Coordinates of C-alpha atoms in Angstrom, one line a residue:
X1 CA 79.9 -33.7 -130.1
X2 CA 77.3 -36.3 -130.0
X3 CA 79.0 -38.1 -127.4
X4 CA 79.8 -35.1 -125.3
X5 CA 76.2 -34.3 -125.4
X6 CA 75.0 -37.8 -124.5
X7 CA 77.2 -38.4 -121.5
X8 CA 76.1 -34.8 -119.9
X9 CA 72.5 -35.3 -120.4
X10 CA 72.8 -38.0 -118.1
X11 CA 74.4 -35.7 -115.2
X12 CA 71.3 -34.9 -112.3
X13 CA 70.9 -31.5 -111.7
X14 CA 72.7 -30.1 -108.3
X15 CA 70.2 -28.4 -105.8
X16 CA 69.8 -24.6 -106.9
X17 CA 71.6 -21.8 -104.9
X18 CA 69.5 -20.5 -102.8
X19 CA 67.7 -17.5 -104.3
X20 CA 69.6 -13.8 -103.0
X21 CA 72.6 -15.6 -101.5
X22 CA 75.7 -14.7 -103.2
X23 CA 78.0 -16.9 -104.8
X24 CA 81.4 -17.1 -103.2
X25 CA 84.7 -17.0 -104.1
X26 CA 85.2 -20.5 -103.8
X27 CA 82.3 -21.6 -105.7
X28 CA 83.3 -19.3 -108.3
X29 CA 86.6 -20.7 -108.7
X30 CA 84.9 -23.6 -109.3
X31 CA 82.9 -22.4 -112.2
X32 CA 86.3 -21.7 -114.0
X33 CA 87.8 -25.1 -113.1
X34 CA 84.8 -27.0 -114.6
X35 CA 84.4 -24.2 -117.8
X36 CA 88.3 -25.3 -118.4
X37 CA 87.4 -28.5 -118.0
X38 CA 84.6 -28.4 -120.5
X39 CA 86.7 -27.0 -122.5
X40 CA 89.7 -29.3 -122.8
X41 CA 86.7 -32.0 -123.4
X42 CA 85.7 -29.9 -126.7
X43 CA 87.1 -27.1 -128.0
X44 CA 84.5 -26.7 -130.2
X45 CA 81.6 -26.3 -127.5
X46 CA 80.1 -22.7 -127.2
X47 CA 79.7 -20.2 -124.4
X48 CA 75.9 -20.7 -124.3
X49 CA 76.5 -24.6 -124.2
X50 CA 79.1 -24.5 -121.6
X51 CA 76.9 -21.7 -119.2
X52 CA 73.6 -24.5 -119.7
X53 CA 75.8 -27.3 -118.8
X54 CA 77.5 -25.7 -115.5
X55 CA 74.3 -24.1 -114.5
X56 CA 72.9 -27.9 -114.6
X57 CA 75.9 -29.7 -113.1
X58 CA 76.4 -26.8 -109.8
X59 CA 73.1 -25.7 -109.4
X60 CA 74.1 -22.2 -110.0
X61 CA 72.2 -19.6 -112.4
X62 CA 73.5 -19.3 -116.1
X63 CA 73.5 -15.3 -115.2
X64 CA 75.9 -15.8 -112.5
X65 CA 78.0 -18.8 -114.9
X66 CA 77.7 -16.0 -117.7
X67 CA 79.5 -13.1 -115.0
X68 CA 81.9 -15.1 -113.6
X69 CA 83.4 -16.5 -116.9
X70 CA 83.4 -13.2 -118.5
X71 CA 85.2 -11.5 -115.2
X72 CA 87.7 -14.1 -115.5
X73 CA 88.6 -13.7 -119.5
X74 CA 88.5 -10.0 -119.0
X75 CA 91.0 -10.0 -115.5
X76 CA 91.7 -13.5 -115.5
X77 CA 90.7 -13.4 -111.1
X78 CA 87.5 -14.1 -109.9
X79 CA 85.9 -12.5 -106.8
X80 CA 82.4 -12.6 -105.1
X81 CA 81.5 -10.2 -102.1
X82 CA 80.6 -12.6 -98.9
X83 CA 76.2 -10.7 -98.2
X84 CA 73.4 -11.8 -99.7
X85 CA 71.4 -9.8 -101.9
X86 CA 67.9 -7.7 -100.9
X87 CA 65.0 -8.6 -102.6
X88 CA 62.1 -6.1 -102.4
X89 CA 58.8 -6.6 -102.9
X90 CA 56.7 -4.1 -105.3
X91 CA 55.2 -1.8 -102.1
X92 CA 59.2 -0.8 -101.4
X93 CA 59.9 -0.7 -104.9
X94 CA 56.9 1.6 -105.9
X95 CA 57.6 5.6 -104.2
X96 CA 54.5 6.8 -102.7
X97 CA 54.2 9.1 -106.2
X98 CA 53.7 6.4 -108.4
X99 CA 51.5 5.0 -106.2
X100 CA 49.4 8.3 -105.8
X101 CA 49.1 8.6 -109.6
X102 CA 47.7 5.0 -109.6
X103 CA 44.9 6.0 -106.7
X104 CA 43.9 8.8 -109.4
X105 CA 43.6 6.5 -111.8
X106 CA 41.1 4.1 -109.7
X107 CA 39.3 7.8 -109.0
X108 CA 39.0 8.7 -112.1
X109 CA 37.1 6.2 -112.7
X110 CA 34.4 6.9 -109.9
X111 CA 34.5 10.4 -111.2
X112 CA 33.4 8.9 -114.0
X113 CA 30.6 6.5 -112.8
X114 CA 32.6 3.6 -113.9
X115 CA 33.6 0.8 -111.5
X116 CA 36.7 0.2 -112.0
X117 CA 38.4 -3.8 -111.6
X118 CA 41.6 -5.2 -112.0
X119 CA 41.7 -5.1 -116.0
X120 CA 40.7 -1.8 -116.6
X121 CA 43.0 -0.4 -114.2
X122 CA 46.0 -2.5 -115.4
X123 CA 45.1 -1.2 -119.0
X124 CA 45.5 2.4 -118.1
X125 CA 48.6 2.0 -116.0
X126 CA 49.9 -0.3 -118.8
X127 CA 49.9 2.7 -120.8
X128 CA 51.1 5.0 -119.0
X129 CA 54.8 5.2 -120.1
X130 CA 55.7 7.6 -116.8
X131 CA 54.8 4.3 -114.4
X132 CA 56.2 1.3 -113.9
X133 CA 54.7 -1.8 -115.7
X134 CA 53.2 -4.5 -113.6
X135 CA 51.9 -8.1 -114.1
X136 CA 48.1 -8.6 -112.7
X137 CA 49.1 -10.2 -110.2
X138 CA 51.8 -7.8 -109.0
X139 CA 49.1 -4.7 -109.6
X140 CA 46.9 -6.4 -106.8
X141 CA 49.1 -7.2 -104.6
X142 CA 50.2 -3.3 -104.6
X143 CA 46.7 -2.3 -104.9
X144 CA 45.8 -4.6 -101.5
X145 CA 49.3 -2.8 -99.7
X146 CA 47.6 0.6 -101.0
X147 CA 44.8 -0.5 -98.6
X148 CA 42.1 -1.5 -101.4
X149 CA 39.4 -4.0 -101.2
X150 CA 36.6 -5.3 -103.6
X151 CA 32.7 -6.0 -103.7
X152 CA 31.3 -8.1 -106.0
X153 CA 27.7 -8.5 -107.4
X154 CA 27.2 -11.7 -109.7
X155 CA 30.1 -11.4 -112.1
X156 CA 30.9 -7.4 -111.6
X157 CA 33.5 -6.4 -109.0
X158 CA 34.5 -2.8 -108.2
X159 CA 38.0 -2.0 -106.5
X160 CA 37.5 0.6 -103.5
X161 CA 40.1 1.8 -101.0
X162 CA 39.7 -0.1 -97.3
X163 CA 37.1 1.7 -94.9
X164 CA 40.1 2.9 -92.5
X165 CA 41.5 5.1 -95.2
X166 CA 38.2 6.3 -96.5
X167 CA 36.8 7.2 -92.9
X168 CA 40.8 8.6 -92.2
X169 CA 40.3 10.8 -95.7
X170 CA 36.4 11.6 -94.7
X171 CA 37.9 12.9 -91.6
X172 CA 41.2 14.9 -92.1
X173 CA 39.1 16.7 -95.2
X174 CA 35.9 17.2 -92.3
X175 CA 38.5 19.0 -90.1
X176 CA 40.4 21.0 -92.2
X177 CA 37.0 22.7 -93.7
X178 CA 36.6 23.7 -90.2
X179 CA 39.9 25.0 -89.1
X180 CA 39.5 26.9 -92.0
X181 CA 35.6 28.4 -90.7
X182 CA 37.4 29.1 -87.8
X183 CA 39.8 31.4 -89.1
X184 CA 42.5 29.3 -87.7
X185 CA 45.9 29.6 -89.9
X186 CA 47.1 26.3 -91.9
X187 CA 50.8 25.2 -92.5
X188 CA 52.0 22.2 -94.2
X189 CA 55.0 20.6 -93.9
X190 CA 56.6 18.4 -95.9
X191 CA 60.4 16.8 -96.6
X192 CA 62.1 16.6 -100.6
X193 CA 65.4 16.2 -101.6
X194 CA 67.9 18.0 -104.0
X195 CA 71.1 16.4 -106.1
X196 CA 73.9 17.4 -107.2
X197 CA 73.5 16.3 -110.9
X198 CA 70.0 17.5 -110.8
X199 CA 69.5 18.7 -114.6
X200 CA 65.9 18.9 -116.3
X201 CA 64.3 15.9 -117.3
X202 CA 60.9 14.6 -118.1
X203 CA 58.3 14.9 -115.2
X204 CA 54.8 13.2 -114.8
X205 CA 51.7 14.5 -114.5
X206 CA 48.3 13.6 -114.0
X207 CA 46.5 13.5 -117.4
X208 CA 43.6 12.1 -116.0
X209 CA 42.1 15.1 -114.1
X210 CA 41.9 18.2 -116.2
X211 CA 42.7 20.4 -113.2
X212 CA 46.4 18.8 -113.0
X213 CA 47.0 19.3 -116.9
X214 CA 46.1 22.8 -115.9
X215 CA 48.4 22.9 -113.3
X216 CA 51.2 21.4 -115.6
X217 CA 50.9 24.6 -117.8
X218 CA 51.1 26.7 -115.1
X219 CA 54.3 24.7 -113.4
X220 CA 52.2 23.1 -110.9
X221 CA 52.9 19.6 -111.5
X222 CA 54.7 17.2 -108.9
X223 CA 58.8 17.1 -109.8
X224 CA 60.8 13.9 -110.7
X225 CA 60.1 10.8 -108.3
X226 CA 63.2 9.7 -108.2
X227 CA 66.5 11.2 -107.4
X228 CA 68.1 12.0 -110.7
X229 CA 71.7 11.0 -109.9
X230 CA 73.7 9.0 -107.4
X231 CA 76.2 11.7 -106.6
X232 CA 75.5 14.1 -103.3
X233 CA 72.0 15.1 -102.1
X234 CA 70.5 17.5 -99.9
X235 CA 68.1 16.6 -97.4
X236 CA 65.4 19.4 -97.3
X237 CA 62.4 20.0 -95.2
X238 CA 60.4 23.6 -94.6
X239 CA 57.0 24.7 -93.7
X240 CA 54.9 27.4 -95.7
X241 CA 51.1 28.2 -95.8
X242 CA 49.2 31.6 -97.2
X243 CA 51.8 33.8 -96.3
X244 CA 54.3 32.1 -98.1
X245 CA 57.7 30.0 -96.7
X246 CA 58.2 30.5 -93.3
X247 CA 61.4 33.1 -92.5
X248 CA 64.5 31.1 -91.2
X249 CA 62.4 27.8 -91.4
X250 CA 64.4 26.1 -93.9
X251 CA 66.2 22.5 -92.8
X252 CA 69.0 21.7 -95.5
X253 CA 71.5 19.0 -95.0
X254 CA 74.0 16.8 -97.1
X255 CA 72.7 12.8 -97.4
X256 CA 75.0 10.5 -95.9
X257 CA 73.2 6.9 -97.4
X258 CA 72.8 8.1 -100.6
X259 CA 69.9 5.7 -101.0
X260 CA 66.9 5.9 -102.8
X261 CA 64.3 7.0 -100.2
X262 CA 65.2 10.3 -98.5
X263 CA 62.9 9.7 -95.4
X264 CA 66.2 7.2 -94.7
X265 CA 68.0 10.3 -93.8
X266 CA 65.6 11.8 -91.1
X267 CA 65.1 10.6 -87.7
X268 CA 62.8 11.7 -84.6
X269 CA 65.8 14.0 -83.1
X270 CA 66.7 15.6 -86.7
X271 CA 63.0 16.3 -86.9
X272 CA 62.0 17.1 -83.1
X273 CA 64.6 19.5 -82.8
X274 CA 64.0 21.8 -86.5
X275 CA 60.2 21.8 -85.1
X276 CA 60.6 22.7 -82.0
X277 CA 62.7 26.3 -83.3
X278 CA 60.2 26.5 -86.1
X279 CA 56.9 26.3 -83.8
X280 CA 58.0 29.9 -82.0
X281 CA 57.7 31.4 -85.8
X282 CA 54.0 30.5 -86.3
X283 CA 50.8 31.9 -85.6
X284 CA 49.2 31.3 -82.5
X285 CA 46.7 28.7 -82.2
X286 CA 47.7 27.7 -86.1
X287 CA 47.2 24.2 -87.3
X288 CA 50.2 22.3 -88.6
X289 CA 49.7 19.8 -91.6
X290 CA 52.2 16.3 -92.3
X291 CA 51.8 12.9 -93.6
X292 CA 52.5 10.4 -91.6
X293 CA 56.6 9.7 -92.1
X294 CA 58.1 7.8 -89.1
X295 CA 59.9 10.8 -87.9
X296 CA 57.1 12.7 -87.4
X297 CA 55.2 9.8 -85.3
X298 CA 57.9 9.0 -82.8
X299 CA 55.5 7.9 -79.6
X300 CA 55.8 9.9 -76.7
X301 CA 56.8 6.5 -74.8
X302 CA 56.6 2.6 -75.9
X303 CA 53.1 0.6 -75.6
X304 CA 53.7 -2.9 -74.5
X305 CA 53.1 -5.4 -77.4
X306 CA 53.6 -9.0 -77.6
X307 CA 57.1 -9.1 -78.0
X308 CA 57.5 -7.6 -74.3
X309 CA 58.3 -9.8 -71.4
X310 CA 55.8 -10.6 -68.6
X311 CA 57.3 -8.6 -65.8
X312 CA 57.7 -5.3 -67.9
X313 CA 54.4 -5.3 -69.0
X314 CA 53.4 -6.0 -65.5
X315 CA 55.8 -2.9 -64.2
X316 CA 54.3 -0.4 -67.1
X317 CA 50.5 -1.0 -65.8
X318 CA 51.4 -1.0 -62.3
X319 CA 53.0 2.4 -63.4
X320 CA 49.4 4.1 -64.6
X321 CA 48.1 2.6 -61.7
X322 CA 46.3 -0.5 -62.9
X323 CA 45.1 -2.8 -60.5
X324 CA 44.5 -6.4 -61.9
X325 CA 44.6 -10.2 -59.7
X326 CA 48.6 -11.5 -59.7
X327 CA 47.4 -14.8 -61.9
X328 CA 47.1 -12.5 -65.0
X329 CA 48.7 -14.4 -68.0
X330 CA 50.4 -12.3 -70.8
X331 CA 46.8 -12.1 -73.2
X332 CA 45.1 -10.7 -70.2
X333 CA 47.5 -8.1 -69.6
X334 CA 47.7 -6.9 -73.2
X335 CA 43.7 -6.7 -72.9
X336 CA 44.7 -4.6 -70.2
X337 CA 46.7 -2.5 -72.3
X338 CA 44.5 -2.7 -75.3
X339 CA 41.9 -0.5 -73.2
X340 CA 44.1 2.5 -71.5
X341 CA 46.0 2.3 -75.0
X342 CA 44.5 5.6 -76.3
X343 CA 45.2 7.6 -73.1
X344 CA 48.5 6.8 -73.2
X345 CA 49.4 7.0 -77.5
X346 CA 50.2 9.9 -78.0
X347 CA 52.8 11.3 -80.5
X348 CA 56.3 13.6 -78.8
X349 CA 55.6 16.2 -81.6
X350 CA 52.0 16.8 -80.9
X351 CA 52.5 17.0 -77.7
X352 CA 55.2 19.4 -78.0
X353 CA 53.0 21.7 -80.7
X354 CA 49.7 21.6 -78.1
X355 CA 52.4 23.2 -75.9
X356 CA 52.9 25.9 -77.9
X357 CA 48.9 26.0 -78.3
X358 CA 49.2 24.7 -82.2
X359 CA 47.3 21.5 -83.5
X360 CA 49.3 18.9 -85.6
X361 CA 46.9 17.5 -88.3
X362 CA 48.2 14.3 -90.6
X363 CA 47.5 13.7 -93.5
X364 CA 45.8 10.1 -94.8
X365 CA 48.6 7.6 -96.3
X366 CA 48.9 7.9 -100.5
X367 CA 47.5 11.6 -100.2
X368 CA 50.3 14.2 -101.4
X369 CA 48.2 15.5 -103.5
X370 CA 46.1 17.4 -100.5
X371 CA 49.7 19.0 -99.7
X372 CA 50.0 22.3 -101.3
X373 CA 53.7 22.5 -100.4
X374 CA 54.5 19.2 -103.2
X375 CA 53.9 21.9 -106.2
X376 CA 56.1 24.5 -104.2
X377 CA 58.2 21.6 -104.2
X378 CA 58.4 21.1 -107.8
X379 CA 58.6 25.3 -108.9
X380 CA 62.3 24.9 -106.6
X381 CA 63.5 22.0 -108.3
X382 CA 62.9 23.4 -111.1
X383 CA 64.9 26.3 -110.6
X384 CA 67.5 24.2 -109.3
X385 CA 67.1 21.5 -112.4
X386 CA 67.5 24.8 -115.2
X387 CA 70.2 26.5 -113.6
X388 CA 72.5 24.0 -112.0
X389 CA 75.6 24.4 -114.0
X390 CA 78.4 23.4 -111.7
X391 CA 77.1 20.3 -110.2
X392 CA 78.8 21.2 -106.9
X393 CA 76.6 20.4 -103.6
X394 CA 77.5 24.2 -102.5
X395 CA 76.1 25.9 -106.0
X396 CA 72.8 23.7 -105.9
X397 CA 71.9 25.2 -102.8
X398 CA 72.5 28.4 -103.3
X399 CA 69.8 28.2 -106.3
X400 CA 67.4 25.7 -103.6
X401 CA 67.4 28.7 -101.4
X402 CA 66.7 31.2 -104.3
X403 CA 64.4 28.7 -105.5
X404 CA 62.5 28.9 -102.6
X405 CA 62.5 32.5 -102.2
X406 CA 60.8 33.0 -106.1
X407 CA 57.8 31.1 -104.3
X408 CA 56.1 33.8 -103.0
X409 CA 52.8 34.0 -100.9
X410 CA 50.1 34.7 -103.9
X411 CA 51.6 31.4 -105.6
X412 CA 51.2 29.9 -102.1
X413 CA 47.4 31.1 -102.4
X414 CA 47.5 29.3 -105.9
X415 CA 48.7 26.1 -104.4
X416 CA 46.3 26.0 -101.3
X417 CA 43.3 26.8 -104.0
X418 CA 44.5 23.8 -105.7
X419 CA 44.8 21.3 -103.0
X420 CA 41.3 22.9 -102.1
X421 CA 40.0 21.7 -105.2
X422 CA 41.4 18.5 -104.9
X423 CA 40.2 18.4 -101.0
X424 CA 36.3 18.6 -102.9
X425 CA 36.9 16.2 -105.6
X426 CA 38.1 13.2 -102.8
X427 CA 34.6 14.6 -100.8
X428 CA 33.1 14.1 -104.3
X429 CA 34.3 10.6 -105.2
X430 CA 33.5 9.2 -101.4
X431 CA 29.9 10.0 -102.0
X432 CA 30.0 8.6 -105.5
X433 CA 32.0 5.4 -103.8
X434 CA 29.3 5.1 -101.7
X435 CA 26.0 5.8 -104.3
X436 CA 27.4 3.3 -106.7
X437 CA 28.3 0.8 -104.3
X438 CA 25.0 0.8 -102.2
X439 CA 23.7 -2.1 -104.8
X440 CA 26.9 -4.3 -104.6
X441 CA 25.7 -5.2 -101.0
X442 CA 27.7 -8.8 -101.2
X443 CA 31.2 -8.1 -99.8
X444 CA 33.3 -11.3 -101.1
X445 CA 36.5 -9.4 -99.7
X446 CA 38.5 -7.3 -97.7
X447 CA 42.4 -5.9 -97.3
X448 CA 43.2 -8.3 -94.6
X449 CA 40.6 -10.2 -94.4
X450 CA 40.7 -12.6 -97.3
X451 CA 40.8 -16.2 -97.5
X452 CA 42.4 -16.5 -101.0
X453 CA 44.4 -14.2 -103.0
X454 CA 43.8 -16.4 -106.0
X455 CA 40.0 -15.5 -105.4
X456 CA 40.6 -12.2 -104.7
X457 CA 42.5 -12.0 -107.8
X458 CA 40.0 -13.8 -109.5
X459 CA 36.9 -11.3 -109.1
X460 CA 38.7 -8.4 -109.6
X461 CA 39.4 -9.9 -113.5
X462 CA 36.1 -10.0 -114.1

């Protein structure tokens, strides 16, 4: 043994596999050649020796060594599929719900006249068993994707979102109190999703803001974040407001991905088309509430960007009628392009609900919490999640329809009075933001515009 340990501490380690890249079938083979070969040297050597030995000698993880050798004892073939792996990072693996309940959290903290930093808001996510765990240095790098930045004052720091999302929040809330003075009516809109296997199971809810603990007792709380099971799944989108669900409004088909993000199975004709039969159905001059999915910000016709070639972005301002020297080079143009920009961005469904003299309003990114249509949400999955008995895609939406129709316009009152509520507390906390903050006039960093993460990382421990 002492000799069989001697001779292979003297082997160099091979260059690592690269990191996501499969192994083959070939190298896998391989790893059973040289395990029977280990073997044969000394009977008496273990699994976890032999696995920390081949991972050294091939440059290959002991996880994969591990796998392979126990597929080939169990059916004596080894295989490997020939794609590489996806990594994501944590702003794909975090769904916006989690990373709504983690913007309360840094609130909740400005409601309370606390400035909140990296510690103290790792501490309460920490333990929070319904979200995921994080390292520090994970947290902040969601926190920065989230659109947060930091000020500092001698050793005291203070997270606070970016001033694009603040000024977008300032602004939706601004306009909505007015469509509302005006008399104007409000829908929302919004997209969920419905399995098969959908049974009850634990939900979340905000215990940080009394008003959602009292809309958990009253079966207002947001529904499972995840889908529940990887069998079939409805796609669902609808439109409600005061008056309850809108009639024959209701979009409902069968997932095809199966992934984990529903907005995967809607695209800008799926969408374009259920809007343009719903618009007919609402009020006139009504204002129409979404967030900001992809679908519902298909461009009414492609800006030039970098990536475009000369002569196209040439042909697209010659087509608005721009008149500019033939010398131009490429950064001129786009300066151009930069400037008539606005006239020309505008998005195919807005468009199409101004045709129809209606007004499409988005909502700011993070913010489902000013939708009232997320708590009808969760009332429907719940009827689905206590009655679903067959797990058959044809039962479970029967009961998303009857679902839907127990919703009924004074609950829709409920959940607009709600989202009202929350509409004041965001108007609240901006004004605290900005009280609080009015001494910490040294701004080390921004979302963006920082010259060290480290750094950034560093004053937000403090």
């Amino acid at each position: 043994m002492d000799q069989f340990n001697q001779q292979d501490h003297l082997v160099s380690p091979k260059k690592p596999n690269p990191k996501g890249k499969f192994v083959s079938s070939r190298q896998r083979t391989m790893i059973i050649n040289a395990y029977k070969s280990k073997l044969e040297a000394n009977p008496e050597i273990s699994l976890r020796q032999v696995r920390t030995l081949l991972s050294k000698e091939l440059g290959i993880g002991i996880t994969t060594i591990s796998n392979t050798i126990t597929e080939y004892r169990n059916s004596k073939t080894v295989s490997s599929p020939n794609r590489k792996k996806i990594f994501k990072n944590v702003t794909d693996k975090v769904d916006d719900f989690d990373k709504e309940a983690i913007r309360r959290k840094v609130h909740q903290f400005w409601v309370n006249r606390e400035l909140p930093n990296l510690k103290k808001i790792l501490n309460v996510v920490t333990n929070d068993d319904t979200l995921p765990k994080f390292s520090n240095t994970t947290l902040w790098r969601l926190l920065k994707s989230m659109g947060f930045r930091f000020t500092k004052r001698g050793r005291n720091s203070a997270l606070i979102e970016n001033n694009e999302i603040r000024a977008w929040r300032r602004r939706y809330i601004r306009d909505i109190r007015q469509y509302r003075e005006e008399g104007r009516p409000i829908y929302y809109i919004d997209e969920t999703w419905v399995n098969a296997g959908d049974v009850p199971i634990r939900v979340w809810n905000d215990t940080t803001v009394t008003s959602s603990r009292a809309a958990f007792s009253q079966g207002l709380t947001t529904g499972a974040v995840n889908p529940t099971g990887k069998g079939k799944r409805l796609i669902v989108c609808h439109i409600g407001s005061e008056d309850g669900f809108v009639p024959d409004s209701l979009l409902c088909f069968e997932s095809k991905k199966n992934t984990n993000d529903y907005h995967d199975e809607m695209n800008g004709d799926t969408f374009r088309d259920w809007f343009e039969g719903v618009l007919p159905r609402l009020k006139d001059n009504a204002v129409i509430v979404m967030d900001n999915a992809p679908y519902h910000s298909v461009k009414l016709e492609k800006i030039p960007t970098t990536a475009w070639k000369k002569a196209d972005i040439i042909g697209w301002l010659q087509s608005k009628g721009e008149v500019f020297p033939n010398n131009m080079i490429i950064p001129e143009l786009l300066d151009i392009v930069k400037r008539i920009k606005p006239i020309y961005s505008k998005y195919a469904i807005d468009e199409l609900a101004l045709q129809h003299n209606k007004t499409v309003l988005r909502l700011p990114p993070y913010h489902c919490e000013l939708n009232p249509i997320e708590i009808a949400w969760s009332i429907v999955k719940r009827h689905v999640k206590t009655n679903n008995k067959s797990f058959k895609l044809f039962d479970v939406k029967n009961l998303l329809v009857e679902g839907i129709d127990k919703v009924d316009a004074e609950m829709w009152k409920n959940f607009i009075s709600h989202t009202i509520d929350e509409e004041n507390k965001f108007w609240s906390i901006d004004d605290t933001v900005d009280e609080l903050t009015a001494e910490h006039t040294t701004l080390v960093a921004t979302y963006g515009n920082s010259d060290s993460e480290d750094d950034d990382f560093n004053y937000l421990s403090d």
